[in-house]
Short mmCIF file of C-alpha atoms and ligand atoms in Angstrom, two decimals:
data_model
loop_
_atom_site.label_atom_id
_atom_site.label_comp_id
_atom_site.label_asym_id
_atom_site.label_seq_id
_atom_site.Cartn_x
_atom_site.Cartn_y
_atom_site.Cartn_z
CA UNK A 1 0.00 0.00 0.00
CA UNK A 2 1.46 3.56 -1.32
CA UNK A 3 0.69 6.11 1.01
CA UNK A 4 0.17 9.62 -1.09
CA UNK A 5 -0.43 12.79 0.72
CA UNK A 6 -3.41 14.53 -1.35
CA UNK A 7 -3.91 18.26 -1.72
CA UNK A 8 -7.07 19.49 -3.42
CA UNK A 9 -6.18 23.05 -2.97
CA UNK A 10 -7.91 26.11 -4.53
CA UNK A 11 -10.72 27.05 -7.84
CA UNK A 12 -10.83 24.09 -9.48
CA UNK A 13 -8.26 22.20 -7.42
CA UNK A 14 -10.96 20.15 -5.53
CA UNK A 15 -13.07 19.20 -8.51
CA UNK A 16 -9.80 17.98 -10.65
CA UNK A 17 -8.10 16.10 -7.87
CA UNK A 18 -11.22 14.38 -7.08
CA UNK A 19 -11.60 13.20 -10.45
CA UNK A 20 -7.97 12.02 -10.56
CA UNK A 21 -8.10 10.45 -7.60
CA UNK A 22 -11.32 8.08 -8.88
CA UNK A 23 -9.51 7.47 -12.00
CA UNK A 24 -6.20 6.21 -10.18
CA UNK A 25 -7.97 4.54 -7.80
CA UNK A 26 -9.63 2.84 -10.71
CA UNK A 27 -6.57 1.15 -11.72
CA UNK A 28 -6.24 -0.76 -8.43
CA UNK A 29 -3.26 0.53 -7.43
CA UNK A 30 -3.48 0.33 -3.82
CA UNK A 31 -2.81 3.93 -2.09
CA UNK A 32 -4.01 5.29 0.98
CA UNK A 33 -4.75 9.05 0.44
CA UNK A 34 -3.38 11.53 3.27
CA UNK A 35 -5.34 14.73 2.71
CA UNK A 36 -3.73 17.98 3.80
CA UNK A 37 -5.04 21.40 3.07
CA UNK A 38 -2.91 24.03 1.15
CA UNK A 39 -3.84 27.26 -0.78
CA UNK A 40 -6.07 29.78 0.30
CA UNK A 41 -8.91 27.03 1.75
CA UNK A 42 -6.39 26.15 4.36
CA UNK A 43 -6.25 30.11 5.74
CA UNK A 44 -9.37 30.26 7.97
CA UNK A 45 -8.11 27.45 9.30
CA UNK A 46 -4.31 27.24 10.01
CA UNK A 47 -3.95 30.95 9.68
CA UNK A 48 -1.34 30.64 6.68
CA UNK A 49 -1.63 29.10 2.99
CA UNK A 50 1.41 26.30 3.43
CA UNK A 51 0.54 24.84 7.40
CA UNK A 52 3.26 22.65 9.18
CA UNK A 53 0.93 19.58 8.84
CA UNK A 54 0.86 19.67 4.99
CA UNK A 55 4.82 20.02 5.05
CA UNK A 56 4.83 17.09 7.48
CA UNK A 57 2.86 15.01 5.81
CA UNK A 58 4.86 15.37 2.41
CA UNK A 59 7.96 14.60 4.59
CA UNK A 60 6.56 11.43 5.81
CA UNK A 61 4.71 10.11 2.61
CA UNK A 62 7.83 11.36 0.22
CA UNK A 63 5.17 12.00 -2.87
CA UNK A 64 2.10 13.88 -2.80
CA UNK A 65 -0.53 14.82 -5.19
CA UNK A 66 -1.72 18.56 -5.34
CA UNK A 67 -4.25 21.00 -7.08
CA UNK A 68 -2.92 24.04 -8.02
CA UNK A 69 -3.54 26.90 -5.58
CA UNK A 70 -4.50 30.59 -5.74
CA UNK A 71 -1.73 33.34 -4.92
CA UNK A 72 -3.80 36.44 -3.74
CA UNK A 73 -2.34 39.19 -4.96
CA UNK A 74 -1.69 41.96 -2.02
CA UNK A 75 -3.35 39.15 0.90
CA UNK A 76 0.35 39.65 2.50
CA UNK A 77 0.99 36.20 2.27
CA UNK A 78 3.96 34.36 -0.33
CA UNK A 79 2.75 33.02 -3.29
CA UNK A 80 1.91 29.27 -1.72
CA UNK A 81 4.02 27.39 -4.65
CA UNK A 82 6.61 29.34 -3.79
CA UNK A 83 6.72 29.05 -0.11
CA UNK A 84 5.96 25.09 -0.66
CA UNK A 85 8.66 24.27 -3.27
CA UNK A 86 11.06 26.20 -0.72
CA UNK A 87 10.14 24.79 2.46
CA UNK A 88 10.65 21.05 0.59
CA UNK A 89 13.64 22.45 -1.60
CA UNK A 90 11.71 21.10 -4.79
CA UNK A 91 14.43 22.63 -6.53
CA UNK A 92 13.26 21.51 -10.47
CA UNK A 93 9.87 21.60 -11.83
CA UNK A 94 9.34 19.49 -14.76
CA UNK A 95 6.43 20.20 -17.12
CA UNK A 96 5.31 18.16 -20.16
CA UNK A 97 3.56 19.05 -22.91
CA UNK A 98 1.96 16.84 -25.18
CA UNK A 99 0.18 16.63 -27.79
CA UNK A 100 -2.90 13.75 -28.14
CA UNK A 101 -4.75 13.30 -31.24
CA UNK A 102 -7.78 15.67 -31.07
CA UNK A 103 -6.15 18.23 -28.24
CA UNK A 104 -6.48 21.02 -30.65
CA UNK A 105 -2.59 21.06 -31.21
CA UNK A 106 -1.69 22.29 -34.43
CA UNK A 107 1.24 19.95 -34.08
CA UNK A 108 0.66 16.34 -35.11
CA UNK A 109 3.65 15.02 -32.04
CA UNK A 110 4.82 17.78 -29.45
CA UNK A 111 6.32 15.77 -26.70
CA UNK A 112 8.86 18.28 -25.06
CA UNK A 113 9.87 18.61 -21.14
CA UNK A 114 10.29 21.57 -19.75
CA UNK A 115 12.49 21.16 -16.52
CA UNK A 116 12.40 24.82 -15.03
CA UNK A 117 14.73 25.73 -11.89
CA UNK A 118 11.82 26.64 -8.87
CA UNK A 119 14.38 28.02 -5.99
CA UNK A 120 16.20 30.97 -6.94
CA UNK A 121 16.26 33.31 -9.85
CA UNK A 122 13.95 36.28 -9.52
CA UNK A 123 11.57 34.53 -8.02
CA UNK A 124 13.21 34.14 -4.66
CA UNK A 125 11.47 36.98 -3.23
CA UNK A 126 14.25 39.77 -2.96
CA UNK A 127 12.21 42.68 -3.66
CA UNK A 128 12.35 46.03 -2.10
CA UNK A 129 10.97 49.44 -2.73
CA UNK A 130 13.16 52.30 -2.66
CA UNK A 131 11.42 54.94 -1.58
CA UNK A 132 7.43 55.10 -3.64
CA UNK A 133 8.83 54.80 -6.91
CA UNK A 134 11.60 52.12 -7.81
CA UNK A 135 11.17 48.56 -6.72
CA UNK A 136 14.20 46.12 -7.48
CA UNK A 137 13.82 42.64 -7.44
CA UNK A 138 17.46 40.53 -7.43
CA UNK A 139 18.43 37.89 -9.28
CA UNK A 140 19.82 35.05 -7.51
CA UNK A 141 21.13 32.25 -9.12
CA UNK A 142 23.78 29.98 -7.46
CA UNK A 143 26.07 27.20 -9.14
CA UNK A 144 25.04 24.46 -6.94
CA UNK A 145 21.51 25.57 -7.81
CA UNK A 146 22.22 25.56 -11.63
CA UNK A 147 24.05 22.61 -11.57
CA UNK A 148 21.56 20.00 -9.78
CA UNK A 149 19.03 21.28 -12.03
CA UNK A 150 20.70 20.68 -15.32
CA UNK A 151 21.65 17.46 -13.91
CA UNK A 152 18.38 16.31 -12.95
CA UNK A 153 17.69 17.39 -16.72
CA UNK A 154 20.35 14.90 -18.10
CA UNK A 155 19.39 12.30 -15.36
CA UNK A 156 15.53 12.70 -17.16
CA UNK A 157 16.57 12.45 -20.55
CA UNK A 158 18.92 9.31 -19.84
CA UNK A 159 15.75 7.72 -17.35
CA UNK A 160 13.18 8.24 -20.11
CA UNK A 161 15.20 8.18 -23.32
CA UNK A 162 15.57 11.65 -24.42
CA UNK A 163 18.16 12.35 -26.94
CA UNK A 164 18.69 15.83 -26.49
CA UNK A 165 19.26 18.42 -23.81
CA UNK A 166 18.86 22.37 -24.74
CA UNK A 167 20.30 24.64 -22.14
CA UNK A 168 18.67 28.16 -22.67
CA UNK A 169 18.90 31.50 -20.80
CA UNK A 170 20.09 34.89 -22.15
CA UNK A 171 23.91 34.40 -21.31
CA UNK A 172 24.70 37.02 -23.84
CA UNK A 173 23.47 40.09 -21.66
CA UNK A 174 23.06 38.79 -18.23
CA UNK A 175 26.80 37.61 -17.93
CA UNK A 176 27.30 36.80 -14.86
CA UNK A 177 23.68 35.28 -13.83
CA UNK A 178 22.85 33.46 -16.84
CA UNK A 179 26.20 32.87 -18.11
CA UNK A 180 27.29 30.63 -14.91
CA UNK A 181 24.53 28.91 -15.50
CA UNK A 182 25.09 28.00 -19.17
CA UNK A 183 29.07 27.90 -18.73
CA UNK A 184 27.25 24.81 -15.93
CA UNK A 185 25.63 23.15 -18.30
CA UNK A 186 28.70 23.05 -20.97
CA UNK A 187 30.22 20.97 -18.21
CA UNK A 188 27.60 19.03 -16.99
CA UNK A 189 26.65 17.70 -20.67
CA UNK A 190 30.52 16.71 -21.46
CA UNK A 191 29.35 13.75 -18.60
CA UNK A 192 26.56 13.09 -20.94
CA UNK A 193 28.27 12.22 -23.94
CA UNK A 194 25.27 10.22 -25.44
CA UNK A 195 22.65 12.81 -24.99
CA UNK A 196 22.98 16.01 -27.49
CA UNK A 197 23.94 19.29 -25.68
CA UNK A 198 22.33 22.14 -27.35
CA UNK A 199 21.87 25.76 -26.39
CA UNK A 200 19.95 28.59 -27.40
CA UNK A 201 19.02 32.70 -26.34
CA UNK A 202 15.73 32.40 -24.41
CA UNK A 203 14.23 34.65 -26.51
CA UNK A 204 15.57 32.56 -29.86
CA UNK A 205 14.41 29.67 -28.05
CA UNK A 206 10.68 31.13 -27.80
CA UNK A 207 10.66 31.86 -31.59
CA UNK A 208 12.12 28.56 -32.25
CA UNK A 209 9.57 26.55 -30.34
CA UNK A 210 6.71 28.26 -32.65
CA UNK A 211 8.35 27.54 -35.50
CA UNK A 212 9.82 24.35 -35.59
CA UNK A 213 9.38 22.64 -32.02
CA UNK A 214 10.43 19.31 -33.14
CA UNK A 215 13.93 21.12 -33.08
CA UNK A 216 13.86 20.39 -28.71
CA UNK A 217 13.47 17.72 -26.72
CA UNK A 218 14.12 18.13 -22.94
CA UNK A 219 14.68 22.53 -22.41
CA UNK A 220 16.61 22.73 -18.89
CA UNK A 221 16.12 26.98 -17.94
CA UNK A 222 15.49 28.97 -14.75
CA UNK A 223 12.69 29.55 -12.85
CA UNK A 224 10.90 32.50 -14.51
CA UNK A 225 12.18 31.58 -18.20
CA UNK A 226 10.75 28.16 -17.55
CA UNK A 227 6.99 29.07 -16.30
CA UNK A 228 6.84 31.27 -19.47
CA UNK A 229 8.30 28.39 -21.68
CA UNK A 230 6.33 25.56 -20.32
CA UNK A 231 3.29 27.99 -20.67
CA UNK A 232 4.45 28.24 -24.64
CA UNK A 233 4.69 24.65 -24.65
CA UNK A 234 1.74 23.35 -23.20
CA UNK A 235 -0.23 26.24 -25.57
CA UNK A 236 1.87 24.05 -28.78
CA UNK A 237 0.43 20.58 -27.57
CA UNK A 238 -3.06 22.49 -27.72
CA UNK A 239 -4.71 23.18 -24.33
CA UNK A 240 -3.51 24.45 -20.59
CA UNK A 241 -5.89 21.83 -19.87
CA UNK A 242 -3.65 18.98 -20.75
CA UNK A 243 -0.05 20.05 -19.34
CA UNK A 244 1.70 17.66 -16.68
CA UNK A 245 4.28 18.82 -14.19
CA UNK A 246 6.27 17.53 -11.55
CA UNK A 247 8.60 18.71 -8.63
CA UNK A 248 11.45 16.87 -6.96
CA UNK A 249 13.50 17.43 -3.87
CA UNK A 250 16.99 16.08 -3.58
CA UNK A 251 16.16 13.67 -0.64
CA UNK A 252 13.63 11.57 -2.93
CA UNK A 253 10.77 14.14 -1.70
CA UNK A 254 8.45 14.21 -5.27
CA UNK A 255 5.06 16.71 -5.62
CA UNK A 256 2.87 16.15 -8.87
CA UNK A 257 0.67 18.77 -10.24
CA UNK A 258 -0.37 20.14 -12.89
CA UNK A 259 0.71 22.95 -14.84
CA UNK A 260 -2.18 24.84 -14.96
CA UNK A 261 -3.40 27.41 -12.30
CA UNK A 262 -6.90 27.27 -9.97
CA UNK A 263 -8.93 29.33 -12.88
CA UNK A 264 -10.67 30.60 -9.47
CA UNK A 265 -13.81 31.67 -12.55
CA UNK A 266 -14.64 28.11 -12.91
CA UNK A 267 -14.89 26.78 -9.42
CA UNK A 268 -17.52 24.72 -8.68
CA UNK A 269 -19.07 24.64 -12.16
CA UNK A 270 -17.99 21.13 -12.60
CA UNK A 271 -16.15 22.60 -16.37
CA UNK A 272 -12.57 22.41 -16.54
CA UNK A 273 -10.76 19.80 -17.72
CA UNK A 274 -9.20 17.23 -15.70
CA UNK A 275 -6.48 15.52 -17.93
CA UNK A 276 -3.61 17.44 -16.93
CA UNK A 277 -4.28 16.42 -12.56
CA UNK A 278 -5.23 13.05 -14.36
CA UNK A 279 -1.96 13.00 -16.28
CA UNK A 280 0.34 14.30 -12.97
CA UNK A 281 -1.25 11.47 -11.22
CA UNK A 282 -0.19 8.89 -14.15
CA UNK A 283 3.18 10.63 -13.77
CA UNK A 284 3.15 10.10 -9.97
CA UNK A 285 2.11 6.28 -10.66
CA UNK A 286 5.24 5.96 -13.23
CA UNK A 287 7.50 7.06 -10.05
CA UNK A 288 6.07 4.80 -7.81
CA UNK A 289 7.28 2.27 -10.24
CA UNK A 290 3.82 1.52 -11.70
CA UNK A 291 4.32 2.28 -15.45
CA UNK A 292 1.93 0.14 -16.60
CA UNK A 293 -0.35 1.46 -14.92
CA UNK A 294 0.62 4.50 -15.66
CA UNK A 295 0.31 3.41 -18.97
CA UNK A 296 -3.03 2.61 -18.97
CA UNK A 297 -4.10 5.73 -17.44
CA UNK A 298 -2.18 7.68 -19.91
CA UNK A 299 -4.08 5.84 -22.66
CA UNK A 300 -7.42 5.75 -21.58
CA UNK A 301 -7.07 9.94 -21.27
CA UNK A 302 -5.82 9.89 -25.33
CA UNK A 303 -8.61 7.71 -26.26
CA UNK A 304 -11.21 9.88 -24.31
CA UNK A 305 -9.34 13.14 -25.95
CA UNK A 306 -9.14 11.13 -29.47
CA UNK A 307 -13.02 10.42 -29.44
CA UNK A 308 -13.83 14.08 -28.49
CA UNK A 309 -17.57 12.83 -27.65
CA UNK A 310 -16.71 13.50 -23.79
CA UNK A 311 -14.33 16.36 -23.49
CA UNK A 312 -14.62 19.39 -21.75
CA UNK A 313 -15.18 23.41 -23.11
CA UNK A 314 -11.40 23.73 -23.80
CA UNK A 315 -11.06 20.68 -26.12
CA UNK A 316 -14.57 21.52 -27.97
CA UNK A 317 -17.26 19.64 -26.30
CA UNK A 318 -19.24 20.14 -23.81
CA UNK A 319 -18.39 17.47 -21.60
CA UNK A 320 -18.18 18.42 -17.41
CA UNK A 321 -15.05 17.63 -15.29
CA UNK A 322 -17.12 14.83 -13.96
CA UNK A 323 -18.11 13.29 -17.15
CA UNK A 324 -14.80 13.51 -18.43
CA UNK A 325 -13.12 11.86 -15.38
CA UNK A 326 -16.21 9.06 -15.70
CA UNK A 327 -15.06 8.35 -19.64
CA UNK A 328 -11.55 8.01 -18.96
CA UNK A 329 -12.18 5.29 -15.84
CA UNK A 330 -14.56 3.03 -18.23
CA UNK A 331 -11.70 2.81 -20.32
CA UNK A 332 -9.57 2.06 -17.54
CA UNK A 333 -11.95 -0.52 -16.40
CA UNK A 334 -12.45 -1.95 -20.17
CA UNK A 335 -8.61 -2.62 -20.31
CA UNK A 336 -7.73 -4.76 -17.67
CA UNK A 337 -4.18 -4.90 -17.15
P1 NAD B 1 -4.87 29.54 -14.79
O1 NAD B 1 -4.00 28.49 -15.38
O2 NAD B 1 -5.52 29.24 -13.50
O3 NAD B 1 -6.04 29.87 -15.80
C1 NAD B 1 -5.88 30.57 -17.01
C2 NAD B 1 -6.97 30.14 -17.98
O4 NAD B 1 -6.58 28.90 -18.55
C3 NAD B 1 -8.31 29.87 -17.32
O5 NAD B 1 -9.08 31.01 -17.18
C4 NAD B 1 -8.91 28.90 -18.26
O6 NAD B 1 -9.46 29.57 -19.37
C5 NAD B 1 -7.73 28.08 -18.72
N1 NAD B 1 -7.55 26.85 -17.94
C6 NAD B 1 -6.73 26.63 -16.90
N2 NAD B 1 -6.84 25.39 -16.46
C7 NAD B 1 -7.76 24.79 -17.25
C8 NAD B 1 -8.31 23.47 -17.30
N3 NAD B 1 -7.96 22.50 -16.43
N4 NAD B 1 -9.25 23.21 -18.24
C9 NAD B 1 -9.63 24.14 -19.11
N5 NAD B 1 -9.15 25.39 -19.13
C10 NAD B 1 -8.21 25.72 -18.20
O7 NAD B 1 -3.99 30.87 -14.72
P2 NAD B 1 -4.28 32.25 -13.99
O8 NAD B 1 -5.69 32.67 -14.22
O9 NAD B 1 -3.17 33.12 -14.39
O10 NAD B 1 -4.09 31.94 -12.44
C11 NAD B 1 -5.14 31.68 -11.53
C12 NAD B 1 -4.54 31.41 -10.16
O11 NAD B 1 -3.78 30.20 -10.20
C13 NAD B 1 -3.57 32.51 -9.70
O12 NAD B 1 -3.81 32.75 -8.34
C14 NAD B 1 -2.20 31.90 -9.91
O13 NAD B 1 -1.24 32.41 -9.03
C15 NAD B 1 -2.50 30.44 -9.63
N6 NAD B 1 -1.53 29.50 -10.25
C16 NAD B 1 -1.21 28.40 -9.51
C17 NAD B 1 -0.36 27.45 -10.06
C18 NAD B 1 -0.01 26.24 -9.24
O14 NAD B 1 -0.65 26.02 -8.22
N7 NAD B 1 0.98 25.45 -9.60
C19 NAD B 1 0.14 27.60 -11.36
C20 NAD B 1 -0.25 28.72 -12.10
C21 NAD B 1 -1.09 29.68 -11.54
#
């Protein structure tokens, strides 16, 4: 029995975990769900949007499940994703984005990984005002950061078969910054010698990925390059509604989500689309060392997608989250495994 600490967070969180956690539960996969509150829903009660409890319980369980959860803007509290990924050191977020057969990709295969640094870089809260009218924010990117990130990019593409590794940042004007970290992964790829090392300008790389994204396989960036890039990417493979992610800690601690936000408009309206929760959760069973399971989750969801009779707003039909979630488990439970 896997034990699985399960976070529905905010919006839509609790209508999309749900869902994914009938369809894995459909496989038979034994796992007993630890629920622990995160987000804004967990405020009234712990006081704070990341309590002590939901860290704790991702210590002890190692892996956990999570909705995506709302950052207030001005409620005087750290984005939650943040503060979560720091408080665990999740220190790289990887983010697929795939294309199925009827996603509304104008791409017949996008399959790329986005694995995005999610400590430091801007986004490590240095901000300050000085005086009313300049803020700064600092950029803080360290080697050891930079390199167990583009490691842990290698490490993917050697796990899952990947032939090539893209390194991309804008080295050219942020010398120092960016061009540590690309001078990092010029020495981390001559370990890799049967993986391709490539490297491209951030801003090349966005043009590129419009044009002619078959050109990249795994992209290894920072952490604010990399939530605009996966963004791009999951928008290629056709819908935010089908975009997998995953976080991992260097003591074997892994969080799965997806890469979407909480779309706070379309709580409760039983609307959005499920897949990518559904998809994070396949990912999470892959980790456990289920792949075929995994698997068979992964191809009930492209056969539900492929059909298009039972998909939601985003993928043209008018299908709920429910519905959707119900279509993918009947083909789960037509395909025993
Ligand atoms: P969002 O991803 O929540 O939604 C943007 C739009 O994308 C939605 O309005 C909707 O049209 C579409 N969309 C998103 N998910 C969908 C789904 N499953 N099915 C169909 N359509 C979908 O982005 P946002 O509006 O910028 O952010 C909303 C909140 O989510 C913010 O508070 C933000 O900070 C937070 N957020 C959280 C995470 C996370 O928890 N990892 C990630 C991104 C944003």
């Amino acid at each position: 029995m896997y034990k699985v600490t399960l976070i529905p967070g905010d919006g839509i969180g609790p209508e999309i975990v749900s869902a994914t956690r009938s369809v894995i539960d459909a496989t038979g996969v034994p796992i007993k769900w630890e629920i622990a509150q995160a987000g804004q829903s967990a405020v009234p009660k712990y006081g704070e949007p990341i309590p002590q409890e939901t860290i704790e319980s991702i210590r002890k369980n190692r892996i956990a499940l999570k909705g995506p959860l709302t950052n207030i803007v001005g409620s005087g509290f750290p984005s939650p994703n943040i503060t979560l990924r720091q408080k665990l050191d999740l220190f790289a977020n990887i983010r697929h984005a795939k294309s199925f057969p009827g996603s509304g990709s104008k791409w017949d295969n996008i399959d790329l990984i986005v694995v995005r640094e999610s400590i430091e870089d801007i986004y490590s809260g240095l901000e300050q005002m000085i005086g009313d009218d300049i803020a700064i924010g600092t950029k803080f990117i360290t080697r050891k950061g930079s390199e167990r990130v583009i490691r842990k990019a290698f490490e993917y593409a050697k796990e899952f078969g990947r032939k090539k590794v893209t390194v991309s940042v804008k080295a050219n004007v942020l010398k120092l910054t960016d061009g540590m970290f690309l001078r990092v992964g010029r020495e981390i790829a001559k370990e890799y010698p049967e993986i391709e090392f490539d490297e491209t300008i951030i801003d090349a790389l966005a043009m590129h990925l419009v044009r002619e994204p078959e050109r990249f396989d795994v992209i290894v960036t920072q952490n604010l390059y990399g939530d605009i890039v996966s963004d791009l990417a999951a928008g290629l493979a056709g819908s935010l509604g089908i975009g997998s992610g995953s976080n991992y800690g260097e003591d074997g601690i892994a969080v799965f989500e997806p890469v979407h936000g909480s779309a706070p408009k379309y709580a409760d309206k039983n609307k959005v689309n499920p897949c990518a929760e559904i998809l994070s959760g396949a990912l999470m069973l892959s980790y456990l060392g289920e792949k075929a399971q995994s698997k068979r989750v992964e191809k009930a969801v492209s056969e539900v997608i492929a059909e298009g009779k039972t998909v939601t707003y985003d993928l043209g039909g008018d299908a709920g989250t429910k519905e959707m979630a119900e279509a993918i488990i009947q083909k789960i439970l037509k395909e025993e495994v």
